[in-house]
């Protein structure tokens, strides 16, 4: 049994190393200014130091590589964003602005990857669906926060948490991508503040008077 298990374990380890090499290679190539749509599998394999055939043992195609890179980035962004809650010592609009500024800084350090994701998602249904699922994860998280705020009476009953969660998640994604890909870093803090205050007073602390007007 040991003689069978050991080779399988070694093969799994080699595959994991190859996958990591490919992911790192694509990240390096993008950071160096390469256009993802013009990158061939052979170019990626060469940069990763593996054979072309090894690449296809690890990934179906190069789009799967981009999907994996996008998922890793979104996992990190989600963990950073999930620490904020509307109430408590770290709540409020200033803390939310700090979260958005941190997200902008993180994304700015990965601007070439972000641009590649946006470009390929425009025509590739696999990446587009993967991107949508990741943003929906943010939307579900926001929805849960809004539902809790509503249960505690801090959020107006006229707010639909599901719809609001979708709007805030998808809208926030578009603003961040646009700022990172077309705006300068000097404007990140102001953009983060406007995002936070718009969400705070437009959703989290939106109130309705008995006549139905919002304040």
mmCIF file of C-alpha atoms in Angstrom:
data_model
loop_
_atom_site.group_PDB
_atom_site.id
_atom_site.type_symbol
_atom_site.label_atom_id
_atom_site.label_comp_id
_atom_site.label_asym_id
_atom_site.label_seq_id
_atom_site.Cartn_x
_atom_site.Cartn_y
_atom_site.Cartn_z
ATOM 1 C CA UNK A 1 0.000 0.000 0.000
ATOM 2 C CA UNK A 2 2.821 2.417 0.898
ATOM 3 C CA UNK A 3 4.471 1.949 -2.498
ATOM 4 C CA UNK A 4 1.209 2.992 -4.209
ATOM 5 C CA UNK A 5 0.375 5.933 -1.942
ATOM 6 C CA UNK A 6 3.798 7.554 -2.115
ATOM 7 C CA UNK A 7 3.904 8.017 -5.921
ATOM 8 C CA UNK A 8 0.379 9.412 -5.914
ATOM 9 C CA UNK A 9 1.326 11.884 -3.180
ATOM 10 C CA UNK A 10 4.421 12.917 -5.090
ATOM 11 C CA UNK A 11 2.382 13.368 -8.256
ATOM 12 C CA UNK A 12 -0.101 15.546 -6.395
ATOM 13 C CA UNK A 13 2.723 17.648 -4.991
ATOM 14 C CA UNK A 14 4.257 18.095 -8.440
ATOM 15 C CA UNK A 15 0.912 19.170 -9.851
ATOM 16 C CA UNK A 16 0.425 21.672 -7.026
ATOM 17 C CA UNK A 17 3.892 23.111 -7.664
ATOM 18 C CA UNK A 18 3.153 23.365 -11.381
ATOM 19 C CA UNK A 19 -0.170 25.103 -10.749
ATOM 20 C CA UNK A 20 1.484 27.621 -8.474
ATOM 21 C CA UNK A 21 4.238 28.205 -11.023
ATOM 22 C CA UNK A 22 1.667 28.917 -13.741
ATOM 23 C CA UNK A 23 -0.350 31.294 -11.558
ATOM 24 C CA UNK A 24 2.802 33.169 -10.570
ATOM 25 C CA UNK A 25 4.010 33.243 -14.181
ATOM 26 C CA UNK A 26 0.803 34.807 -15.480
ATOM 27 C CA UNK A 27 0.869 37.377 -12.678
ATOM 28 C CA UNK A 28 4.477 38.283 -13.560
ATOM 29 C CA UNK A 29 3.693 38.559 -17.264
ATOM 30 C CA UNK A 30 0.720 40.823 -16.610
ATOM 31 C CA UNK A 31 2.762 42.982 -14.229
ATOM 32 C CA UNK A 32 5.417 43.262 -16.942
ATOM 33 C CA UNK A 33 2.847 44.738 -19.329
ATOM 34 C CA UNK A 34 1.853 41.665 -21.334
ATOM 35 C CA UNK A 35 -1.683 41.598 -22.716
ATOM 36 C CA UNK A 36 -3.529 38.527 -21.447
ATOM 37 C CA UNK A 37 -5.477 37.996 -24.674
ATOM 38 C CA UNK A 38 -2.193 37.836 -26.597
ATOM 39 C CA UNK A 39 -0.511 35.430 -24.191
ATOM 40 C CA UNK A 40 -0.195 31.933 -25.609
ATOM 41 C CA UNK A 41 -0.094 28.783 -23.524
ATOM 42 C CA UNK A 42 3.460 28.085 -24.646
ATOM 43 C CA UNK A 43 4.571 31.530 -23.507
ATOM 44 C CA UNK A 44 2.966 30.947 -20.105
ATOM 45 C CA UNK A 45 4.473 27.470 -19.788
ATOM 46 C CA UNK A 46 7.940 28.755 -20.656
ATOM 47 C CA UNK A 47 7.685 31.532 -18.080
ATOM 48 C CA UNK A 48 6.513 28.978 -15.506
ATOM 49 C CA UNK A 49 9.374 26.632 -16.322
ATOM 50 C CA UNK A 50 7.142 23.713 -17.274
ATOM 51 C CA UNK A 51 6.245 21.833 -20.435
ATOM 52 C CA UNK A 52 3.167 22.792 -22.438
ATOM 53 C CA UNK A 53 1.726 19.337 -21.759
ATOM 54 C CA UNK A 54 2.141 19.930 -18.008
ATOM 55 C CA UNK A 55 0.142 23.129 -18.297
ATOM 56 C CA UNK A 56 -2.807 21.160 -19.683
ATOM 57 C CA UNK A 57 -2.529 18.647 -16.871
ATOM 58 C CA UNK A 58 -3.179 21.525 -14.473
ATOM 59 C CA UNK A 59 -5.557 23.806 -16.380
ATOM 60 C CA UNK A 60 -8.117 23.322 -19.099
ATOM 61 C CA UNK A 61 -7.065 26.550 -20.781
ATOM 62 C CA UNK A 62 -5.553 29.918 -19.933
ATOM 63 C CA UNK A 63 -8.944 31.357 -18.990
ATOM 64 C CA UNK A 64 -9.061 28.911 -16.080
ATOM 65 C CA UNK A 65 -5.797 30.439 -14.893
ATOM 66 C CA UNK A 66 -7.410 33.875 -14.890
ATOM 67 C CA UNK A 67 -10.452 32.510 -13.060
ATOM 68 C CA UNK A 68 -8.166 31.116 -10.333
ATOM 69 C CA UNK A 69 -6.248 34.382 -10.014
ATOM 70 C CA UNK A 70 -9.495 36.341 -9.840
ATOM 71 C CA UNK A 71 -10.869 34.030 -7.141
ATOM 72 C CA UNK A 72 -7.743 34.435 -5.013
ATOM 73 C CA UNK A 73 -7.959 38.205 -5.293
ATOM 74 C CA UNK A 74 -11.663 38.254 -4.426
ATOM 75 C CA UNK A 75 -11.088 35.958 -1.432
ATOM 76 C CA UNK A 76 -8.572 38.429 -0.055
ATOM 77 C CA UNK A 77 -10.847 41.402 -0.743
ATOM 78 C CA UNK A 78 -13.775 39.660 0.924
ATOM 79 C CA UNK A 79 -11.783 38.884 4.064
ATOM 80 C CA UNK A 80 -10.728 42.535 4.269
ATOM 81 C CA UNK A 81 -14.268 43.839 3.761
ATOM 82 C CA UNK A 82 -15.993 41.353 6.072
ATOM 83 C CA UNK A 83 -14.377 42.836 9.187
ATOM 84 C CA UNK A 84 -16.570 45.960 8.950
ATOM 85 C CA UNK A 85 -19.972 46.054 10.587
ATOM 86 C CA UNK A 86 -22.362 49.007 10.735
ATOM 87 C CA UNK A 87 -22.384 49.177 14.542
ATOM 88 C CA UNK A 88 -19.769 48.732 17.222
ATOM 89 C CA UNK A 89 -16.343 50.278 17.869
ATOM 90 C CA UNK A 90 -15.217 49.843 14.245
ATOM 91 C CA UNK A 91 -18.543 50.812 12.666
ATOM 92 C CA UNK A 92 -19.738 53.971 10.998
ATOM 93 C CA UNK A 93 -18.933 55.731 7.727
ATOM 94 C CA UNK A 94 -15.314 56.613 8.523
ATOM 95 C CA UNK A 95 -14.457 52.979 9.193
ATOM 96 C CA UNK A 96 -16.279 51.977 6.005
ATOM 97 C CA UNK A 97 -14.276 54.580 4.082
ATOM 98 C CA UNK A 98 -11.090 53.043 5.488
ATOM 99 C CA UNK A 99 -12.222 49.622 4.229
ATOM 100 C CA UNK A 100 -12.791 50.990 0.748
ATOM 101 C CA UNK A 101 -9.481 52.812 0.745
ATOM 102 C CA UNK A 102 -7.769 49.562 1.728
ATOM 103 C CA UNK A 103 -9.593 47.728 -1.097
ATOM 104 C CA UNK A 104 -8.518 50.380 -3.584
ATOM 105 C CA UNK A 105 -4.891 50.102 -2.464
ATOM 106 C CA UNK A 106 -4.978 46.304 -2.720
ATOM 107 C CA UNK A 107 -6.538 46.422 -6.202
ATOM 108 C CA UNK A 108 -4.167 49.141 -7.367
ATOM 109 C CA UNK A 109 -1.283 46.817 -6.579
ATOM 110 C CA UNK A 110 -2.938 44.319 -8.912
ATOM 111 C CA UNK A 111 -4.147 46.731 -11.585
ATOM 112 C CA UNK A 112 -2.899 44.669 -14.563
ATOM 113 C CA UNK A 113 -4.763 41.598 -13.280
ATOM 114 C CA UNK A 114 -7.877 43.662 -12.639
ATOM 115 C CA UNK A 115 -7.741 45.073 -16.170
ATOM 116 C CA UNK A 116 -7.292 41.590 -17.646
ATOM 117 C CA UNK A 117 -10.286 40.271 -15.718
ATOM 118 C CA UNK A 118 -12.451 43.160 -16.894
ATOM 119 C CA UNK A 119 -11.336 42.730 -20.503
ATOM 120 C CA UNK A 120 -11.787 38.962 -20.726
ATOM 121 C CA UNK A 121 -15.034 38.899 -18.736
ATOM 122 C CA UNK A 122 -16.566 41.140 -21.416
ATOM 123 C CA UNK A 123 -16.470 38.279 -23.941
ATOM 124 C CA UNK A 124 -15.779 35.060 -22.020
ATOM 125 C CA UNK A 125 -18.906 33.566 -20.349
ATOM 126 C CA UNK A 126 -16.913 31.343 -17.963
ATOM 127 C CA UNK A 127 -14.971 34.210 -16.430
ATOM 128 C CA UNK A 128 -18.020 36.468 -16.519
ATOM 129 C CA UNK A 129 -20.031 33.934 -14.506
ATOM 130 C CA UNK A 130 -17.172 33.390 -12.057
ATOM 131 C CA UNK A 131 -16.876 37.152 -11.569
ATOM 132 C CA UNK A 132 -20.635 37.452 -11.043
ATOM 133 C CA UNK A 133 -20.588 34.725 -8.393
ATOM 134 C CA UNK A 134 -17.788 36.460 -6.513
ATOM 135 C CA UNK A 135 -19.613 39.809 -6.505
ATOM 136 C CA UNK A 136 -22.800 38.055 -5.425
ATOM 137 C CA UNK A 137 -20.889 36.786 -2.398
ATOM 138 C CA UNK A 138 -20.296 40.409 -1.413
ATOM 139 C CA UNK A 139 -23.975 41.139 -2.083
ATOM 140 C CA UNK A 140 -25.109 38.302 0.196
ATOM 141 C CA UNK A 141 -22.815 39.569 2.947
ATOM 142 C CA UNK A 142 -24.156 43.115 2.657
ATOM 143 C CA UNK A 143 -27.712 41.771 2.628
ATOM 144 C CA UNK A 144 -27.094 39.952 5.919
ATOM 145 C CA UNK A 145 -25.763 43.168 7.484
ATOM 146 C CA UNK A 146 -28.801 45.122 6.322
ATOM 147 C CA UNK A 147 -31.181 42.443 7.569
ATOM 148 C CA UNK A 148 -29.544 42.576 11.005
ATOM 149 C CA UNK A 149 -29.777 46.374 11.040
ATOM 150 C CA UNK A 150 -33.457 46.121 10.122
ATOM 151 C CA UNK A 151 -34.173 43.592 12.874
ATOM 152 C CA UNK A 152 -32.540 45.922 15.409
ATOM 153 C CA UNK A 153 -34.615 48.876 14.203
ATOM 154 C CA UNK A 154 -31.669 50.874 12.927
ATOM 155 C CA UNK A 155 -32.649 50.578 9.260
ATOM 156 C CA UNK A 156 -35.860 51.771 7.658
ATOM 157 C CA UNK A 157 -38.378 49.071 6.787
ATOM 158 C CA UNK A 158 -38.708 50.509 3.289
ATOM 159 C CA UNK A 159 -35.229 49.230 2.419
ATOM 160 C CA UNK A 160 -35.194 45.897 0.610
ATOM 161 C CA UNK A 161 -31.972 44.272 1.928
ATOM 162 C CA UNK A 162 -31.615 41.909 -1.048
ATOM 163 C CA UNK A 163 -31.956 44.613 -3.684
ATOM 164 C CA UNK A 164 -29.819 47.038 -1.701
ATOM 165 C CA UNK A 165 -27.130 44.387 -1.256
ATOM 166 C CA UNK A 166 -26.987 43.811 -5.006
ATOM 167 C CA UNK A 167 -26.845 47.530 -5.769
ATOM 168 C CA UNK A 168 -24.095 48.239 -3.241
ATOM 169 C CA UNK A 169 -21.972 45.232 -4.239
ATOM 170 C CA UNK A 170 -22.220 45.672 -8.004
ATOM 171 C CA UNK A 171 -22.012 49.450 -7.846
ATOM 172 C CA UNK A 172 -18.996 49.330 -5.561
ATOM 173 C CA UNK A 173 -17.236 46.881 -7.868
ATOM 174 C CA UNK A 174 -17.691 49.146 -10.877
ATOM 175 C CA UNK A 175 -16.442 52.225 -9.042
ATOM 176 C CA UNK A 176 -13.341 50.422 -7.748
ATOM 177 C CA UNK A 177 -12.447 48.972 -11.146
ATOM 178 C CA UNK A 178 -12.887 52.340 -12.847
ATOM 179 C CA UNK A 179 -10.860 54.213 -10.230
ATOM 180 C CA UNK A 180 -7.998 51.715 -10.295
ATOM 181 C CA UNK A 181 -7.834 51.427 -14.091
ATOM 182 C CA UNK A 182 -8.440 55.076 -15.044
ATOM 183 C CA UNK A 183 -7.904 57.237 -11.948
ATOM 184 C CA UNK A 184 -4.789 58.216 -10.051
ATOM 185 C CA UNK A 185 -3.927 57.010 -6.543
ATOM 186 C CA UNK A 186 -4.154 60.570 -5.201
ATOM 187 C CA UNK A 187 -7.918 60.364 -5.607
ATOM 188 C CA UNK A 188 -8.405 57.009 -3.880
ATOM 189 C CA UNK A 189 -9.108 58.419 -0.414
ATOM 190 C CA UNK A 190 -11.765 60.807 -1.701
ATOM 191 C CA UNK A 191 -13.416 58.112 -3.815
ATOM 192 C CA UNK A 192 -13.427 55.762 -0.822
ATOM 193 C CA UNK A 193 -15.005 58.443 1.352
ATOM 194 C CA UNK A 194 -17.730 59.233 -1.179
ATOM 195 C CA UNK A 195 -18.525 55.532 -1.579
ATOM 196 C CA UNK A 196 -18.745 55.055 2.179
ATOM 197 C CA UNK A 197 -20.826 58.127 2.938
ATOM 198 C CA UNK A 198 -23.117 57.493 -0.015
ATOM 199 C CA UNK A 199 -23.805 53.994 1.246
ATOM 200 C CA UNK A 200 -24.056 55.008 4.886
ATOM 201 C CA UNK A 201 -26.568 57.822 4.506
ATOM 202 C CA UNK A 202 -28.227 56.436 1.400
ATOM 203 C CA UNK A 203 -28.832 52.933 2.760
ATOM 204 C CA UNK A 204 -27.556 52.005 6.227
ATOM 205 C CA UNK A 205 -28.976 55.073 7.948
ATOM 206 C CA UNK A 206 -31.740 55.972 5.543
ATOM 207 C CA UNK A 207 -34.920 56.860 7.337
ATOM 208 C CA UNK A 208 -38.515 57.408 6.238
ATOM 209 C CA UNK A 209 -40.982 59.756 7.906
ATOM 210 C CA UNK A 210 -44.632 58.731 8.420
ATOM 211 C CA UNK A 211 -45.539 60.358 5.115
ATOM 212 C CA UNK A 212 -43.100 58.188 3.256
ATOM 213 C CA UNK A 213 -40.474 60.830 2.385
ATOM 214 C CA UNK A 214 -36.867 59.821 3.014
ATOM 215 C CA UNK A 215 -34.450 61.784 5.072
#
